[in-house]
Amino acid sequence: MKISFNLLKKYIDLPDNLTPEQIAYDLTMRTVEVEDVINTADKFRNIVVGEIKEVRKHPNADALTICMVDCGLDEIKQIVCGGTNLYEGHKVCVSMPGANVVWHGEGEPVPIKETKLRGEKSFGMICAAAEVYLNDYYGDPDERKIVDFTEAGTICEVGQNVSELIGMDDTILEIDNKSLSNRPDLWGHYGIARELAAIYKLPFKEAPDDLPKGLPEYPVQIDAPDQCHRYSATKIENVYVKESPDWMKSLITNSGMRPINAIVDITNYVMLATGQPMHAFDSSHVEGNKIIVRSAEEGETLLLLDDMDLNLTKGDLVICDTVEPMGLAGIKGGKKDSVLSDTTDIILEVASFAATGIRKTTKRFNEKTDSSIRYEKGIDTQRVDLGVSLACTLFKEIYPECKITAFGEDYPYKTKKNKIDITQDFLDVRLGTSISTKDIEDILTRLGYLVDYNDGTYHCTAPTWRSTGDVTIKDDILGDIARLIGYEYFKAKPLPVNFEHAVNQSHYDFIRSVKEYLSFRCGFYEVFTYPWVEDRFIKAAKMDFENAVKLATPPSPETSYLRTSLIPGMLDIIDKNSHYFDKFSIFEVAQVFEKGEYKPSIKDESLPVHRNLLTGIIAGEEVKEIFFKVKGIIEALPVYCQCEPLEFYSETQPLWSDSKVWLNISSEGKRVGDIGLISLGTLNDSGIKNIKAAAFELDMDILKPYPSRTNKFKHLPQYPLVEQDLSIVVDETITWSQIRESLKYMVKELKFVEEYRGEQIPEGKKSVMLSLKIGNDDSTMTSKQIEKKMNGIIKILKNKCRAELR
């Protein structure tokens, strides 16, 4: 949001010794974050009013003219110009050396220098409106026509800076909108001025809030009082579409909007000044001379000002005449009833709409406006008076001939002032120091509170502009006191911490080592997902909702449960990434939740039962390849991450896995997880096509890192190892773990290569190819030793695994 100092000064007199930079700093430290301070006159530096004293033809160029111009300097200056509307006595806009202009209104600003044009000296440049940021004031479609202050009737003096002429001698504070989210009273200059008055202990110029009186009543009817708390309609006659005065154009421009015409500009000016949005309807288009605020009916349509055609539903609040909707309440007006070039009478809407309804409709139609942004924050109903009063004053000023002929309103709900009690002890403990009663009462009074102190308790009544959701609890008042004093004046006191014994961090080190292993050695990407997941992925993983924790206020109707496993969230990621990648590997370490109570410390507080799980996915096209990759990664994990050994067995099938390709994982006799190929049913139910995936899931709370470890050094082999490949045929029931276990004392290294089923392999059997390395510690193996060793290996495989050499 942009705050104009010129507009701010209408409500507060700031001392000359307060620089804009100091004000920006104090506002940042006390109220809202100021991101930048901009002097709007900077872009008009060395751009002044000049008067043409003489005009003559350029001797070397028919399209150029030589002008002798009085720029308010010691002597008349010669300027060569290509303008078509030059004449003696003509007051023009001159960019002198050192100024920056936008050449022909396009591109980046170009610095002006004294130069020669076709052999003739030219001191500066006589400019068209688009070249010096004056399009909104003196714009002309013909770019060769220069600014004509004389024809426009602008009162100006030779040598006067153009920024002063149009009110652009201003300073702008750019405020971060995020810091205003909980302060609806600050979405206008009036609220910022009131805040500065509190910070600097200065008088605040309260604006009048008188409503029109003694006028015929304009009919207004609110049929949805829960959505519209107040609606006023003021009929103003004898107005017409014309340009606003320069001072208003400049204030609107400096506040971040564009001037349109005087009627619309007045409504925007009032919103920028007070934070109260308003809208003008053409009175001649309001059927039945009555305004009705109601919920839309199914099937109704509304064509907005920007030609967007809306299909309305019952949840949308609309402003209607007796026939049809005229506008989307608090967001944007309809095109049919808008102010047009032939408008003479208007109905001025100033209203207070419920924040929740505006927010929902804005989101549904993706139609966010300056008005809706303010209504979404929650505006007190009393601000309507301020808006109506200022708007009527401005119409009388800009349209002296206009008449306010009718006024009416419906006012079903009045913003109530929040009342909160807060004790001196509460403040002393949390502020870390004692602030006197006098100072506390002074601070709160400056902020608009009514304060009654009695027996150690402050009975506080918040002002209406802070009672729409901003100030609701004691801590809000505490925050107001602390920020007005200045957070920088409170000395930080570290909390006392007593260490009774050392904390074992080995489990956290273990988790880090697992992440490093998967990322650096195995090529996985770590992902981070929300603790909730779409219900469809929970169903796809064949998990029930019986033990799942249901959220009281879910982020959406489709994500109503906390995850009991990381697999459903991984299915979502597979679905999204499968559109872009043929293969990928991902993992996540995160908490999962189940019904039940876990009491970490305080008796009265409890959390759902939760565990830390590690889940990894390898997605690709080759089923065997991805499954055995997963298996190999889990087999090697204890070696690289220094945890207790893991073993594979088959007992309980994971719900999400293929019925034939899965294994359970155990450590020290306890089940700690599973691996498996994700079933086709689970993939299909998740909308995943053209890709397969294998997964592993480990319970990190059960997995144990070694409590301590004595590292042993082992020499690399001094003598060459002999690598041999074996293909054996075994029963389908024989696992790789059994083969590996049977040979662990016979070989130096053992690797799985592949499995094969098909021709030449009997039914119920499978062919397993393995690669092994053998060797002696004290000599190079001879051919006889190799033969003897291999015969021994084959014999063990026959005895322990019922294997036959293929």
PDB file of N, CA and C in Angstrom, residues 236-297:
ATOM      1  N   ILE A 236     -27.348  11.785  -5.607  1.00  0.00           N
ATOM      2  CA  ILE A 236     -26.743  13.072  -5.933  1.00  0.00           C
ATOM      3  C   ILE A 236     -27.080  13.394  -7.385  1.00  0.00           C
ATOM      4  N   GLU A 237     -27.684  14.580  -7.601  1.00  0.00           N
ATOM      5  CA  GLU A 237     -28.106  14.998  -8.938  1.00  0.00           C
ATOM      6  C   GLU A 237     -27.217  16.129  -9.459  1.00  0.00           C
ATOM      7  N   ASN A 238     -27.321  16.360 -10.781  1.00  0.00           N
ATOM      8  CA  ASN A 238     -26.571  17.428 -11.455  1.00  0.00           C
ATOM      9  C   ASN A 238     -25.060  17.207 -11.401  1.00  0.00           C
ATOM     10  N   VAL A 239     -24.658  15.983 -11.682  1.00  0.00           N
ATOM     11  CA  VAL A 239     -23.229  15.703 -11.845  1.00  0.00           C
ATOM     12  C   VAL A 239     -23.015  15.229 -13.278  1.00  0.00           C
ATOM     13  N   TYR A 240     -21.791  15.208 -13.707  1.00  0.00           N
ATOM     14  CA  TYR A 240     -21.486  14.755 -15.062  1.00  0.00           C
ATOM     15  C   TYR A 240     -20.040  14.283 -15.096  1.00  0.00           C
ATOM     16  N   VAL A 241     -19.720  13.532 -16.130  1.00  0.00           N
ATOM     17  CA  VAL A 241     -18.367  12.991 -16.258  1.00  0.00           C
ATOM     18  C   VAL A 241     -17.415  14.098 -16.718  1.00  0.00           C
ATOM     19  N   LYS A 242     -16.413  14.365 -15.912  1.00  0.00           N
ATOM     20  CA  LYS A 242     -15.374  15.337 -16.261  1.00  0.00           C
ATOM     21  C   LYS A 242     -14.084  14.927 -15.568  1.00  0.00           C
ATOM     22  N   GLU A 243     -13.003  15.603 -15.888  1.00  0.00           N
ATOM     23  CA  GLU A 243     -11.721  15.308 -15.247  1.00  0.00           C
ATOM     24  C   GLU A 243     -11.694  15.870 -13.838  1.00  0.00           C
ATOM     25  N   SER A 244     -10.987  15.187 -12.972  1.00  0.00           N
ATOM     26  CA  SER A 244     -10.811  15.658 -11.597  1.00  0.00           C
ATOM     27  C   SER A 244      -9.793  16.785 -11.572  1.00  0.00           C
ATOM     28  N   PRO A 245      -9.820  17.606 -10.526  1.00  0.00           N
ATOM     29  CA  PRO A 245      -8.767  18.624 -10.390  1.00  0.00           C
ATOM     30  C   PRO A 245      -7.398  17.961 -10.226  1.00  0.00           C
ATOM     31  N   ASP A 246      -6.349  18.686 -10.568  1.00  0.00           N
ATOM     32  CA  ASP A 246      -5.004  18.113 -10.563  1.00  0.00           C
ATOM     33  C   ASP A 246      -4.610  17.582  -9.193  1.00  0.00           C
ATOM     34  N   TRP A 247      -4.994  18.287  -8.130  1.00  0.00           N
ATOM     35  CA  TRP A 247      -4.585  17.846  -6.793  1.00  0.00           C
ATOM     36  C   TRP A 247      -5.147  16.453  -6.473  1.00  0.00           C
ATOM     37  N   MET A 248      -6.379  16.191  -6.942  1.00  0.00           N
ATOM     38  CA  MET A 248      -6.971  14.877  -6.687  1.00  0.00           C
ATOM     39  C   MET A 248      -6.319  13.816  -7.559  1.00  0.00           C
ATOM     40  N   LYS A 249      -6.052  14.171  -8.821  1.00  0.00           N
ATOM     41  CA  LYS A 249      -5.373  13.213  -9.694  1.00  0.00           C
ATOM     42  C   LYS A 249      -4.036  12.797  -9.095  1.00  0.00           C
ATOM     43  N   SER A 250      -3.292  13.790  -8.600  1.00  0.00           N
ATOM     44  CA  SER A 250      -1.966  13.490  -8.058  1.00  0.00           C
ATOM     45  C   SER A 250      -2.052  12.619  -6.813  1.00  0.00           C
ATOM     46  N   LEU A 251      -2.984  12.916  -5.921  1.00  0.00           N
ATOM     47  CA  LEU A 251      -3.117  12.120  -4.707  1.00  0.00           C
ATOM     48  C   LEU A 251      -3.527  10.691  -5.026  1.00  0.00           C
ATOM     49  N   ILE A 252      -4.400  10.528  -6.008  1.00  0.00           N
ATOM     50  CA  ILE A 252      -4.812   9.174  -6.410  1.00  0.00           C
ATOM     51  C   ILE A 252      -3.643   8.438  -7.056  1.00  0.00           C
ATOM     52  N   THR A 253      -2.913   9.129  -7.936  1.00  0.00           N
ATOM     53  CA  THR A 253      -1.753   8.505  -8.588  1.00  0.00           C
ATOM     54  C   THR A 253      -0.697   8.125  -7.571  1.00  0.00           C
ATOM     55  N   ASN A 254      -0.387   9.035  -6.656  1.00  0.00           N
ATOM     56  CA  ASN A 254       0.644   8.771  -5.649  1.00  0.00           C
ATOM     57  C   ASN A 254       0.253   7.661  -4.681  1.00  0.00           C
ATOM     58  N   SER A 255      -1.041   7.387  -4.589  1.00  0.00           N
ATOM     59  CA  SER A 255      -1.510   6.315  -3.696  1.00  0.00           C
ATOM     60  C   SER A 255      -1.647   4.982  -4.413  1.00  0.00           C
ATOM     61  N   GLY A 256      -1.219   4.947  -5.679  1.00  0.00           N
ATOM     62  CA  GLY A 256      -1.150   3.667  -6.372  1.00  0.00           C
ATOM     63  C   GLY A 256      -2.301   3.355  -7.302  1.00  0.00           C
ATOM     64  N   MET A 257      -3.192   4.339  -7.577  1.00  0.00           N
ATOM     65  CA  MET A 257      -4.308   4.112  -8.498  1.00  0.00           C
ATOM     66  C   MET A 257      -4.222   5.103  -9.657  1.00  0.00           C
ATOM     67  N   ARG A 258      -5.108   4.942 -10.658  1.00  0.00           N
ATOM     68  CA  ARG A 258      -5.108   5.836 -11.808  1.00  0.00           C
ATOM     69  C   ARG A 258      -6.376   6.665 -11.830  1.00  0.00           C
ATOM     70  N   PRO A 259      -6.266   7.961 -12.126  1.00  0.00           N
ATOM     71  CA  PRO A 259      -7.478   8.782 -12.262  1.00  0.00           C
ATOM     72  C   PRO A 259      -8.311   8.306 -13.447  1.00  0.00           C
ATOM     73  N   ILE A 260      -9.645   8.385 -13.295  1.00  0.00           N
ATOM     74  CA  ILE A 260     -10.536   7.953 -14.381  1.00  0.00           C
ATOM     75  C   ILE A 260     -11.441   9.112 -14.784  1.00  0.00           C
ATOM     76  N   ASN A 261     -12.340   9.501 -13.915  1.00  0.00           N
ATOM     77  CA  ASN A 261     -13.137  10.722 -14.078  1.00  0.00           C
ATOM     78  C   ASN A 261     -13.532  11.189 -12.686  1.00  0.00           C
ATOM     79  N   ALA A 262     -14.068  12.383 -12.592  1.00  0.00           N
ATOM     80  CA  ALA A 262     -14.281  12.990 -11.281  1.00  0.00           C
ATOM     81  C   ALA A 262     -15.199  12.159 -10.386  1.00  0.00           C
ATOM     82  N   ILE A 263     -16.267  11.561 -10.956  1.00  0.00           N
ATOM     83  CA  ILE A 263     -17.204  10.784 -10.134  1.00  0.00           C
ATOM     84  C   ILE A 263     -16.508   9.562  -9.546  1.00  0.00           C
ATOM     85  N   VAL A 264     -15.834   8.794 -10.415  1.00  0.00           N
ATOM     86  CA  VAL A 264     -15.146   7.593  -9.951  1.00  0.00           C
ATOM     87  C   VAL A 264     -13.971   7.966  -9.052  1.00  0.00           C
ATOM     88  N   ASP A 265     -13.276   9.057  -9.396  1.00  0.00           N
ATOM     89  CA  ASP A 265     -12.113   9.463  -8.601  1.00  0.00           C
ATOM     90  C   ASP A 265     -12.504   9.835  -7.178  1.00  0.00           C
ATOM     91  N   ILE A 266     -13.662  10.442  -7.015  1.00  0.00           N
ATOM     92  CA  ILE A 266     -14.108  10.791  -5.650  1.00  0.00           C
ATOM     93  C   ILE A 266     -14.294   9.531  -4.822  1.00  0.00           C
ATOM     94  N   THR A 267     -14.915   8.495  -5.414  1.00  0.00           N
ATOM     95  CA  THR A 267     -15.124   7.253  -4.649  1.00  0.00           C
ATOM     96  C   THR A 267     -13.788   6.610  -4.304  1.00  0.00           C
ATOM     97  N   ASN A 268     -12.829   6.629  -5.236  1.00  0.00           N
ATOM     98  CA  ASN A 268     -11.514   6.046  -4.958  1.00  0.00           C
ATOM     99  C   ASN A 268     -10.739   6.876  -3.938  1.00  0.00           C
ATOM    100  N   TYR A 269     -10.860   8.187  -4.044  1.00  0.00           N
ATOM    101  CA  TYR A 269     -10.176   9.073  -3.094  1.00  0.00           C
ATOM    102  C   TYR A 269     -10.670   8.811  -1.670  1.00  0.00           C
ATOM    103  N   VAL A 270     -11.974   8.692  -1.508  1.00  0.00           N
ATOM    104  CA  VAL A 270     -12.538   8.441  -0.171  1.00  0.00           C
ATOM    105  C   VAL A 270     -12.033   7.106   0.367  1.00  0.00           C
ATOM    106  N   MET A 271     -11.963   6.092  -0.493  1.00  0.00           N
ATOM    107  CA  MET A 271     -11.450   4.793  -0.047  1.00  0.00           C
ATOM    108  C   MET A 271      -9.992   4.899   0.379  1.00  0.00           C
ATOM    109  N   LEU A 272      -9.190   5.603  -0.399  1.00  0.00           N
ATOM    110  CA  LEU A 272      -7.772   5.755  -0.070  1.00  0.00           C
ATOM    111  C   LEU A 272      -7.584   6.586   1.195  1.00  0.00           C
ATOM    112  N   ALA A 273      -8.455   7.566   1.381  1.00  0.00           N
ATOM    113  CA  ALA A 273      -8.326   8.439   2.544  1.00  0.00           C
ATOM    114  C   ALA A 273      -8.793   7.767   3.826  1.00  0.00           C
ATOM    115  N   THR A 274      -9.952   7.120   3.774  1.00  0.00           N
ATOM    116  CA  THR A 274     -10.571   6.594   5.006  1.00  0.00           C
ATOM    117  C   THR A 274     -10.476   5.078   5.154  1.00  0.00           C
ATOM    118  N   GLY A 275     -10.202   4.375   4.042  1.00  0.00           N
ATOM    119  CA  GLY A 275     -10.237   2.918   4.071  1.00  0.00           C
ATOM    120  C   GLY A 275     -11.624   2.353   3.865  1.00  0.00           C
ATOM    121  N   GLN A 276     -12.609   3.225   3.599  1.00  0.00           N
ATOM    122  CA  GLN A 276     -13.992   2.796   3.383  1.00  0.00           C
ATOM    123  C   GLN A 276     -14.295   2.745   1.889  1.00  0.00           C
ATOM    124  N   PRO A 277     -14.467   1.545   1.298  1.00  0.00           N
ATOM    125  CA  PRO A 277     -14.809   1.469  -0.129  1.00  0.00           C
ATOM    126  C   PRO A 277     -16.206   2.024  -0.403  1.00  0.00           C
ATOM    127  N   MET A 278     -16.412   2.462  -1.636  1.00  0.00           N
ATOM    128  CA  MET A 278     -17.743   2.914  -2.057  1.00  0.00           C
ATOM    129  C   MET A 278     -17.872   2.736  -3.555  1.00  0.00           C
ATOM    130  N   HIS A 279     -19.103   2.877  -4.037  1.00  0.00           N
ATOM    131  CA  HIS A 279     -19.363   2.652  -5.458  1.00  0.00           C
ATOM    132  C   HIS A 279     -20.498   3.575  -5.901  1.00  0.00           C
ATOM    133  N   ALA A 280     -20.420   4.010  -7.154  1.00  0.00           N
ATOM    134  CA  ALA A 280     -21.459   4.891  -7.701  1.00  0.00           C
ATOM    135  C   ALA A 280     -22.216   4.171  -8.810  1.00  0.00           C
ATOM    136  N   PHE A 281     -23.568   4.177  -8.704  1.00  0.00           N
ATOM    137  CA  PHE A 281     -24.436   3.639  -9.753  1.00  0.00           C
ATOM    138  C   PHE A 281     -25.083   4.798 -10.501  1.00  0.00           C
ATOM    139  N   ASP A 282     -25.333   4.620 -11.776  1.00  0.00           N
ATOM    140  CA  ASP A 282     -26.109   5.594 -12.546  1.00  0.00           C
ATOM    141  C   ASP A 282     -27.565   5.480 -12.103  1.00  0.00           C
ATOM    142  N   SER A 283     -28.097   6.540 -11.528  1.00  0.00           N
ATOM    143  CA  SER A 283     -29.441   6.508 -10.938  1.00  0.00           C
ATOM    144  C   SER A 283     -30.522   6.171 -11.972  1.00  0.00           C
ATOM    145  N   SER A 284     -30.315   6.589 -13.216  1.00  0.00           N
ATOM    146  CA  SER A 284     -31.346   6.363 -14.230  1.00  0.00           C
ATOM    147  C   SER A 284     -31.513   4.890 -14.569  1.00  0.00           C
ATOM    148  N   HIS A 285     -30.531   4.050 -14.208  1.00  0.00           N
ATOM    149  CA  HIS A 285     -30.607   2.624 -14.528  1.00  0.00           C
ATOM    150  C   HIS A 285     -31.091   1.783 -13.352  1.00  0.00           C
ATOM    151  N   VAL A 286     -31.335   2.420 -12.206  1.00  0.00           N
ATOM    152  CA  VAL A 286     -31.790   1.679 -11.025  1.00  0.00           C
ATOM    153  C   VAL A 286     -33.311   1.526 -11.111  1.00  0.00           C
ATOM    154  N   GLU A 287     -33.744   0.327 -11.475  1.00  0.00           N
ATOM    155  CA  GLU A 287     -35.179   0.077 -11.652  1.00  0.00           C
ATOM    156  C   GLU A 287     -35.901   0.139 -10.308  1.00  0.00           C
ATOM    157  N   GLY A 288     -37.050   0.810 -10.317  1.00  0.00           N
ATOM    158  CA  GLY A 288     -37.888   0.858  -9.120  1.00  0.00           C
ATOM    159  C   GLY A 288     -37.401   1.818  -8.060  1.00  0.00           C
ATOM    160  N   ASN A 289     -36.320   2.564  -8.336  1.00  0.00           N
ATOM    161  CA  ASN A 289     -35.755   3.507  -7.368  1.00  0.00           C
ATOM    162  C   ASN A 289     -35.631   2.912  -5.975  1.00  0.00           C
ATOM    163  N   LYS A 290     -35.095   1.688  -5.934  1.00  0.00           N
ATOM    164  CA  LYS A 290     -34.912   1.011  -4.653  1.00  0.00           C
ATOM    165  C   LYS A 290     -33.710   0.078  -4.767  1.00  0.00           C
ATOM    166  N   ILE A 291     -32.959  -0.016  -3.673  1.00  0.00           N
ATOM    167  CA  ILE A 291     -31.800  -0.915  -3.652  1.00  0.00           C
ATOM    168  C   ILE A 291     -32.073  -2.038  -2.656  1.00  0.00           C
ATOM    169  N   ILE A 292     -31.832  -3.261  -3.130  1.00  0.00           N
ATOM    170  CA  ILE A 292     -32.036  -4.461  -2.302  1.00  0.00           C
ATOM    171  C   ILE A 292     -30.708  -5.220  -2.241  1.00  0.00           C
ATOM    172  N   VAL A 293     -30.293  -5.545  -1.023  1.00  0.00           N
ATOM    173  CA  VAL A 293     -29.068  -6.330  -0.830  1.00  0.00           C
ATOM    174  C   VAL A 293     -29.499  -7.747  -0.456  1.00  0.00           C
ATOM    175  N   ARG A 294     -29.167  -8.715  -1.291  1.00  0.00           N
ATOM    176  CA  ARG A 294     -29.654 -10.077  -1.064  1.00  0.00           C
ATOM    177  C   ARG A 294     -28.645 -11.102  -1.593  1.00  0.00           C
ATOM    178  N   SER A 295     -28.900 -12.353  -1.265  1.00  0.00           N
ATOM    179  CA  SER A 295     -28.107 -13.442  -1.839  1.00  0.00           C
ATOM    180  C   SER A 295     -28.598 -13.711  -3.254  1.00  0.00           C
ATOM    181  N   ALA A 296     -27.667 -14.031  -4.115  1.00  0.00           N
ATOM    182  CA  ALA A 296     -28.043 -14.311  -5.505  1.00  0.00           C
ATOM    183  C   ALA A 296     -28.869 -15.579  -5.591  1.00  0.00           C
ATOM    184  N   GLU A 297     -29.637 -15.677  -6.647  1.00  0.00           N
ATOM    185  CA  GLU A 297     -30.417 -16.880  -6.916  1.00  0.00           C
ATOM    186  C   GLU A 297     -29.678 -17.737  -7.932  1.00  0.00           C
TER     187      GLU A 297
END
